[in-house]
């Protein structure tokens, strides 16, 4: 019997190692895919990396200081998922994605479709309800442009109707956009960014998440530079 137990334990270890390798491989594939999307949009500013970092720091802060029921595995999965927030842009014409001036109303409506197209792609090629990363990526891709006041897109969800992962990614996405140089403007100073986040708290952003993010900017900004 001891020999049988040893065989069973080794078998479990082999399964665990196999699962671990598969998870690492899947995350590498997701990372490469996200970078392809980033380069296609002519964005070489580490946007994907910054979104992941901002999302990770927010989740860790919520876990540690706000007693959210978030595990370390959740943080790893959700941070990976956040890298696919703009996956729907693979369907959008590059002329729109790289246009150096303001989009026309018609072009803007086309660009907004990336939320629906991306989430539909994730739903079509996976089973969101049975995969934590795909489910999180689906929610983030579809709803990270919703607004807390219900004036966002694509479905005009309001308040906590918006999945909290999408609410978290929304503020990380906006922060990176404001602090990065664009073809039409320079990166905004940190004081201006903080004022804008505070101004949009309760309208564009979940006020509780905005408060947490401002606390991070005031006390731990060096971690997300």
mmCIF file of C-alpha atoms in Angstrom:
data_model
loop_
_atom_site.group_PDB
_atom_site.id
_atom_site.type_symbol
_atom_site.label_atom_id
_atom_site.label_comp_id
_atom_site.label_asym_id
_atom_site.label_seq_id
_atom_site.Cartn_x
_atom_site.Cartn_y
_atom_site.Cartn_z
ATOM 1 C CA UNK A 1 0.000 0.000 0.000
ATOM 2 C CA UNK A 2 2.747 2.563 0.754
ATOM 3 C CA UNK A 3 3.983 2.056 -2.807
ATOM 4 C CA UNK A 4 0.469 2.680 -4.182
ATOM 5 C CA UNK A 5 0.122 5.847 -2.100
ATOM 6 C CA UNK A 6 3.416 7.081 -3.479
ATOM 7 C CA UNK A 7 2.280 6.449 -7.037
ATOM 8 C CA UNK A 8 -0.969 8.326 -6.389
ATOM 9 C CA UNK A 9 0.827 11.280 -4.870
ATOM 10 C CA UNK A 10 3.283 11.439 -7.752
ATOM 11 C CA UNK A 11 0.362 11.289 -10.155
ATOM 12 C CA UNK A 12 -1.298 14.228 -8.437
ATOM 13 C CA UNK A 13 1.961 16.141 -8.549
ATOM 14 C CA UNK A 14 2.296 15.460 -12.267
ATOM 15 C CA UNK A 15 -1.258 16.722 -12.822
ATOM 16 C CA UNK A 16 -0.576 19.843 -10.745
ATOM 17 C CA UNK A 17 2.639 20.515 -12.664
ATOM 18 C CA UNK A 18 0.844 19.990 -15.966
ATOM 19 C CA UNK A 19 -1.919 22.397 -14.939
ATOM 20 C CA UNK A 20 0.655 24.952 -13.815
ATOM 21 C CA UNK A 21 2.525 24.752 -17.108
ATOM 22 C CA UNK A 22 -0.737 25.105 -19.040
ATOM 23 C CA UNK A 23 -1.690 28.205 -17.009
ATOM 24 C CA UNK A 24 1.726 29.773 -17.626
ATOM 25 C CA UNK A 25 1.477 28.979 -21.337
ATOM 26 C CA UNK A 26 -2.036 30.446 -21.549
ATOM 27 C CA UNK A 27 -0.907 33.641 -19.836
ATOM 28 C CA UNK A 28 2.012 33.933 -22.248
ATOM 29 C CA UNK A 29 -0.334 33.547 -25.218
ATOM 30 C CA UNK A 30 -2.674 36.180 -23.776
ATOM 31 C CA UNK A 31 0.270 38.529 -23.218
ATOM 32 C CA UNK A 32 1.483 38.130 -26.815
ATOM 33 C CA UNK A 33 -2.029 38.653 -28.168
ATOM 34 C CA UNK A 34 -2.448 41.812 -26.103
ATOM 35 C CA UNK A 35 0.834 43.184 -27.437
ATOM 36 C CA UNK A 36 -0.275 42.525 -31.029
ATOM 37 C CA UNK A 37 -3.419 44.570 -30.374
ATOM 38 C CA UNK A 38 -1.338 47.333 -28.777
ATOM 39 C CA UNK A 39 1.068 47.610 -31.722
ATOM 40 C CA UNK A 40 -1.779 47.498 -34.242
ATOM 41 C CA UNK A 41 -3.164 50.620 -32.623
ATOM 42 C CA UNK A 42 0.254 52.253 -33.028
ATOM 43 C CA UNK A 43 0.630 52.482 -29.248
ATOM 44 C CA UNK A 44 4.195 51.743 -28.189
ATOM 45 C CA UNK A 45 3.864 53.229 -24.707
ATOM 46 C CA UNK A 46 3.488 50.021 -22.662
ATOM 47 C CA UNK A 47 -0.228 50.641 -22.311
ATOM 48 C CA UNK A 48 -1.008 46.957 -21.676
ATOM 49 C CA UNK A 49 1.672 46.680 -19.002
ATOM 50 C CA UNK A 50 0.431 49.856 -17.326
ATOM 51 C CA UNK A 51 -3.190 48.655 -17.314
ATOM 52 C CA UNK A 52 -2.130 45.380 -15.741
ATOM 53 C CA UNK A 53 -0.039 47.156 -13.121
ATOM 54 C CA UNK A 54 -2.771 49.651 -12.235
ATOM 55 C CA UNK A 55 -5.377 46.886 -11.986
ATOM 56 C CA UNK A 56 -3.078 44.727 -9.889
ATOM 57 C CA UNK A 57 -2.280 47.511 -7.426
ATOM 58 C CA UNK A 58 -5.962 48.404 -7.050
ATOM 59 C CA UNK A 59 -6.917 44.773 -6.420
ATOM 60 C CA UNK A 60 -4.124 44.290 -3.881
ATOM 61 C CA UNK A 61 -5.110 47.487 -2.093
ATOM 62 C CA UNK A 62 -8.754 46.429 -1.967
ATOM 63 C CA UNK A 63 -7.727 42.997 -0.719
ATOM 64 C CA UNK A 64 -5.459 44.349 2.018
ATOM 65 C CA UNK A 65 -7.159 47.536 3.171
ATOM 66 C CA UNK A 66 -10.829 47.121 2.283
ATOM 67 C CA UNK A 67 -11.256 43.425 3.123
ATOM 68 C CA UNK A 68 -12.625 42.494 -0.301
ATOM 69 C CA UNK A 69 -12.872 38.738 -0.813
ATOM 70 C CA UNK A 70 -10.087 38.681 -3.394
ATOM 71 C CA UNK A 71 -7.537 35.854 -3.388
ATOM 72 C CA UNK A 72 -4.003 35.996 -4.739
ATOM 73 C CA UNK A 73 -5.097 33.687 -7.572
ATOM 74 C CA UNK A 74 -7.934 36.106 -8.359
ATOM 75 C CA UNK A 75 -5.458 38.970 -8.627
ATOM 76 C CA UNK A 76 -3.268 36.980 -11.025
ATOM 77 C CA UNK A 77 -6.240 35.936 -13.167
ATOM 78 C CA UNK A 78 -7.894 39.359 -13.237
ATOM 79 C CA UNK A 79 -4.639 41.149 -14.006
ATOM 80 C CA UNK A 80 -4.093 38.799 -16.947
ATOM 81 C CA UNK A 81 -7.682 39.372 -18.073
ATOM 82 C CA UNK A 82 -7.265 43.159 -17.972
ATOM 83 C CA UNK A 83 -4.662 42.943 -20.734
ATOM 84 C CA UNK A 84 -7.468 41.937 -23.133
ATOM 85 C CA UNK A 85 -9.671 44.954 -22.392
ATOM 86 C CA UNK A 86 -9.254 46.290 -25.949
ATOM 87 C CA UNK A 87 -9.167 42.973 -27.812
ATOM 88 C CA UNK A 88 -12.127 44.131 -29.935
ATOM 89 C CA UNK A 89 -9.894 46.701 -31.631
ATOM 90 C CA UNK A 90 -8.591 43.966 -33.918
ATOM 91 C CA UNK A 91 -11.870 44.480 -35.823
ATOM 92 C CA UNK A 92 -11.549 48.269 -36.070
ATOM 93 C CA UNK A 93 -9.994 49.947 -39.114
ATOM 94 C CA UNK A 94 -6.417 51.030 -38.362
ATOM 95 C CA UNK A 95 -7.122 54.420 -39.952
ATOM 96 C CA UNK A 96 -9.538 55.058 -37.094
ATOM 97 C CA UNK A 97 -7.273 53.622 -34.396
ATOM 98 C CA UNK A 98 -4.273 55.697 -35.484
ATOM 99 C CA UNK A 99 -6.013 58.897 -36.572
ATOM 100 C CA UNK A 100 -3.981 61.794 -35.113
ATOM 101 C CA UNK A 101 -6.950 64.150 -34.738
ATOM 102 C CA UNK A 102 -10.398 63.932 -33.179
ATOM 103 C CA UNK A 103 -12.668 61.272 -34.655
ATOM 104 C CA UNK A 104 -15.849 62.229 -36.465
ATOM 105 C CA UNK A 105 -19.127 61.178 -34.771
ATOM 106 C CA UNK A 106 -19.437 58.326 -37.282
ATOM 107 C CA UNK A 107 -15.874 57.138 -36.649
ATOM 108 C CA UNK A 108 -16.401 57.365 -32.898
ATOM 109 C CA UNK A 109 -19.446 55.095 -33.119
ATOM 110 C CA UNK A 110 -17.389 52.577 -35.086
ATOM 111 C CA UNK A 111 -14.600 52.720 -32.501
ATOM 112 C CA UNK A 112 -17.069 52.151 -29.667
ATOM 113 C CA UNK A 113 -18.018 48.824 -31.200
ATOM 114 C CA UNK A 114 -14.737 47.321 -29.951
ATOM 115 C CA UNK A 115 -16.413 46.621 -26.606
ATOM 116 C CA UNK A 116 -19.113 44.426 -28.135
ATOM 117 C CA UNK A 117 -16.867 42.861 -30.769
ATOM 118 C CA UNK A 118 -14.184 41.980 -28.226
ATOM 119 C CA UNK A 119 -16.535 40.468 -25.664
ATOM 120 C CA UNK A 120 -18.342 38.499 -28.373
ATOM 121 C CA UNK A 121 -14.993 37.133 -29.556
ATOM 122 C CA UNK A 122 -14.122 35.983 -26.045
ATOM 123 C CA UNK A 123 -17.542 34.411 -25.618
ATOM 124 C CA UNK A 124 -17.336 32.655 -28.975
ATOM 125 C CA UNK A 125 -13.896 31.171 -28.427
ATOM 126 C CA UNK A 126 -14.241 30.195 -24.789
ATOM 127 C CA UNK A 127 -16.710 29.361 -22.074
ATOM 128 C CA UNK A 128 -16.727 32.423 -19.814
ATOM 129 C CA UNK A 129 -18.751 30.812 -17.039
ATOM 130 C CA UNK A 130 -16.253 27.931 -16.721
ATOM 131 C CA UNK A 131 -12.991 29.882 -16.941
ATOM 132 C CA UNK A 132 -12.081 32.614 -14.465
ATOM 133 C CA UNK A 133 -9.712 34.446 -16.812
ATOM 134 C CA UNK A 134 -12.063 34.354 -19.812
ATOM 135 C CA UNK A 135 -15.060 35.380 -17.687
ATOM 136 C CA UNK A 136 -13.117 38.312 -16.243
ATOM 137 C CA UNK A 137 -11.774 39.278 -19.683
ATOM 138 C CA UNK A 138 -15.308 39.144 -21.112
ATOM 139 C CA UNK A 139 -16.684 41.482 -18.411
ATOM 140 C CA UNK A 140 -13.779 43.902 -18.713
ATOM 141 C CA UNK A 141 -13.774 43.989 -22.520
ATOM 142 C CA UNK A 142 -17.519 44.599 -22.714
ATOM 143 C CA UNK A 143 -18.058 47.109 -19.931
ATOM 144 C CA UNK A 144 -14.825 49.023 -19.204
ATOM 145 C CA UNK A 145 -16.272 52.085 -21.010
ATOM 146 C CA UNK A 146 -19.478 52.151 -18.992
ATOM 147 C CA UNK A 147 -19.901 55.109 -16.640
ATOM 148 C CA UNK A 148 -21.081 55.052 -13.048
ATOM 149 C CA UNK A 149 -23.795 57.587 -13.901
ATOM 150 C CA UNK A 150 -25.177 55.385 -16.699
ATOM 151 C CA UNK A 151 -23.965 57.526 -19.599
ATOM 152 C CA UNK A 152 -21.317 55.143 -20.893
ATOM 153 C CA UNK A 153 -21.386 52.444 -23.533
ATOM 154 C CA UNK A 154 -22.260 49.943 -24.917
ATOM 155 C CA UNK A 155 -25.262 49.272 -22.649
ATOM 156 C CA UNK A 156 -25.493 52.380 -20.450
ATOM 157 C CA UNK A 157 -25.204 50.311 -17.275
ATOM 158 C CA UNK A 158 -25.298 52.317 -14.064
ATOM 159 C CA UNK A 159 -23.584 52.053 -10.690
ATOM 160 C CA UNK A 160 -23.059 48.518 -9.453
ATOM 161 C CA UNK A 161 -24.795 47.108 -12.517
ATOM 162 C CA UNK A 162 -21.304 47.435 -13.986
ATOM 163 C CA UNK A 163 -19.125 44.471 -12.912
ATOM 164 C CA UNK A 164 -16.540 45.654 -10.398
ATOM 165 C CA UNK A 165 -13.644 44.381 -12.524
ATOM 166 C CA UNK A 166 -14.791 46.651 -15.345
ATOM 167 C CA UNK A 167 -15.073 49.551 -12.887
ATOM 168 C CA UNK A 168 -11.530 48.905 -11.671
ATOM 169 C CA UNK A 169 -10.052 48.574 -15.164
ATOM 170 C CA UNK A 170 -11.875 51.722 -16.292
ATOM 171 C CA UNK A 171 -9.995 53.914 -13.854
ATOM 172 C CA UNK A 172 -6.648 52.201 -14.550
ATOM 173 C CA UNK A 173 -7.241 52.670 -18.289
ATOM 174 C CA UNK A 174 -8.151 56.342 -17.924
ATOM 175 C CA UNK A 175 -5.211 57.025 -15.625
ATOM 176 C CA UNK A 176 -2.758 55.587 -18.143
ATOM 177 C CA UNK A 177 -4.388 57.534 -20.984
ATOM 178 C CA UNK A 178 -4.072 60.807 -19.065
ATOM 179 C CA UNK A 179 -0.475 60.230 -17.961
ATOM 180 C CA UNK A 180 0.755 59.113 -21.407
ATOM 181 C CA UNK A 181 1.804 61.289 -24.331
ATOM 182 C CA UNK A 182 -0.581 61.314 -27.269
ATOM 183 C CA UNK A 183 -0.240 62.654 -30.806
ATOM 184 C CA UNK A 184 -2.544 65.542 -29.893
ATOM 185 C CA UNK A 185 -1.207 66.398 -26.391
ATOM 186 C CA UNK A 186 1.554 65.785 -23.879
ATOM 187 C CA UNK A 187 1.126 63.657 -20.768
ATOM 188 C CA UNK A 188 -0.872 65.481 -18.106
ATOM 189 C CA UNK A 189 0.774 66.448 -14.779
ATOM 190 C CA UNK A 190 -0.111 64.250 -11.814
ATOM 191 C CA UNK A 191 -1.932 67.070 -9.992
ATOM 192 C CA UNK A 192 -4.191 67.605 -13.006
ATOM 193 C CA UNK A 193 -4.855 63.864 -13.257
ATOM 194 C CA UNK A 194 -5.819 63.633 -9.577
ATOM 195 C CA UNK A 195 -8.144 66.625 -9.928
ATOM 196 C CA UNK A 196 -9.804 65.000 -12.943
ATOM 197 C CA UNK A 197 -10.316 61.675 -11.153
ATOM 198 C CA UNK A 198 -11.797 63.480 -8.167
ATOM 199 C CA UNK A 199 -14.038 65.566 -10.426
ATOM 200 C CA UNK A 200 -15.326 62.455 -12.214
ATOM 201 C CA UNK A 201 -15.881 60.469 -9.024
ATOM 202 C CA UNK A 202 -19.528 59.418 -8.941
ATOM 203 C CA UNK A 203 -20.091 60.282 -12.595
ATOM 204 C CA UNK A 204 -17.537 58.478 -14.738
ATOM 205 C CA UNK A 205 -15.988 56.444 -11.922
ATOM 206 C CA UNK A 206 -17.254 54.376 -9.022
ATOM 207 C CA UNK A 207 -16.710 56.831 -6.110
ATOM 208 C CA UNK A 208 -15.395 54.131 -3.771
ATOM 209 C CA UNK A 209 -12.838 52.880 -6.290
ATOM 210 C CA UNK A 210 -11.905 56.456 -7.211
ATOM 211 C CA UNK A 211 -11.244 57.213 -3.528
ATOM 212 C CA UNK A 212 -9.048 54.127 -3.203
ATOM 213 C CA UNK A 213 -7.126 55.063 -6.359
ATOM 214 C CA UNK A 214 -6.580 58.600 -5.113
ATOM 215 C CA UNK A 215 -5.304 57.184 -1.804
ATOM 216 C CA UNK A 216 -2.812 55.106 -3.799
ATOM 217 C CA UNK A 217 -1.728 58.124 -5.860
ATOM 218 C CA UNK A 218 -1.249 60.182 -2.712
ATOM 219 C CA UNK A 219 0.621 57.516 -0.746
ATOM 220 C CA UNK A 220 2.069 54.933 -3.129
ATOM 221 C CA UNK A 221 2.435 56.667 -6.497
ATOM 222 C CA UNK A 222 5.982 55.362 -6.961
ATOM 223 C CA UNK A 223 4.548 51.842 -7.376
ATOM 224 C CA UNK A 224 2.607 52.699 -10.524
ATOM 225 C CA UNK A 225 5.060 55.008 -12.272
#
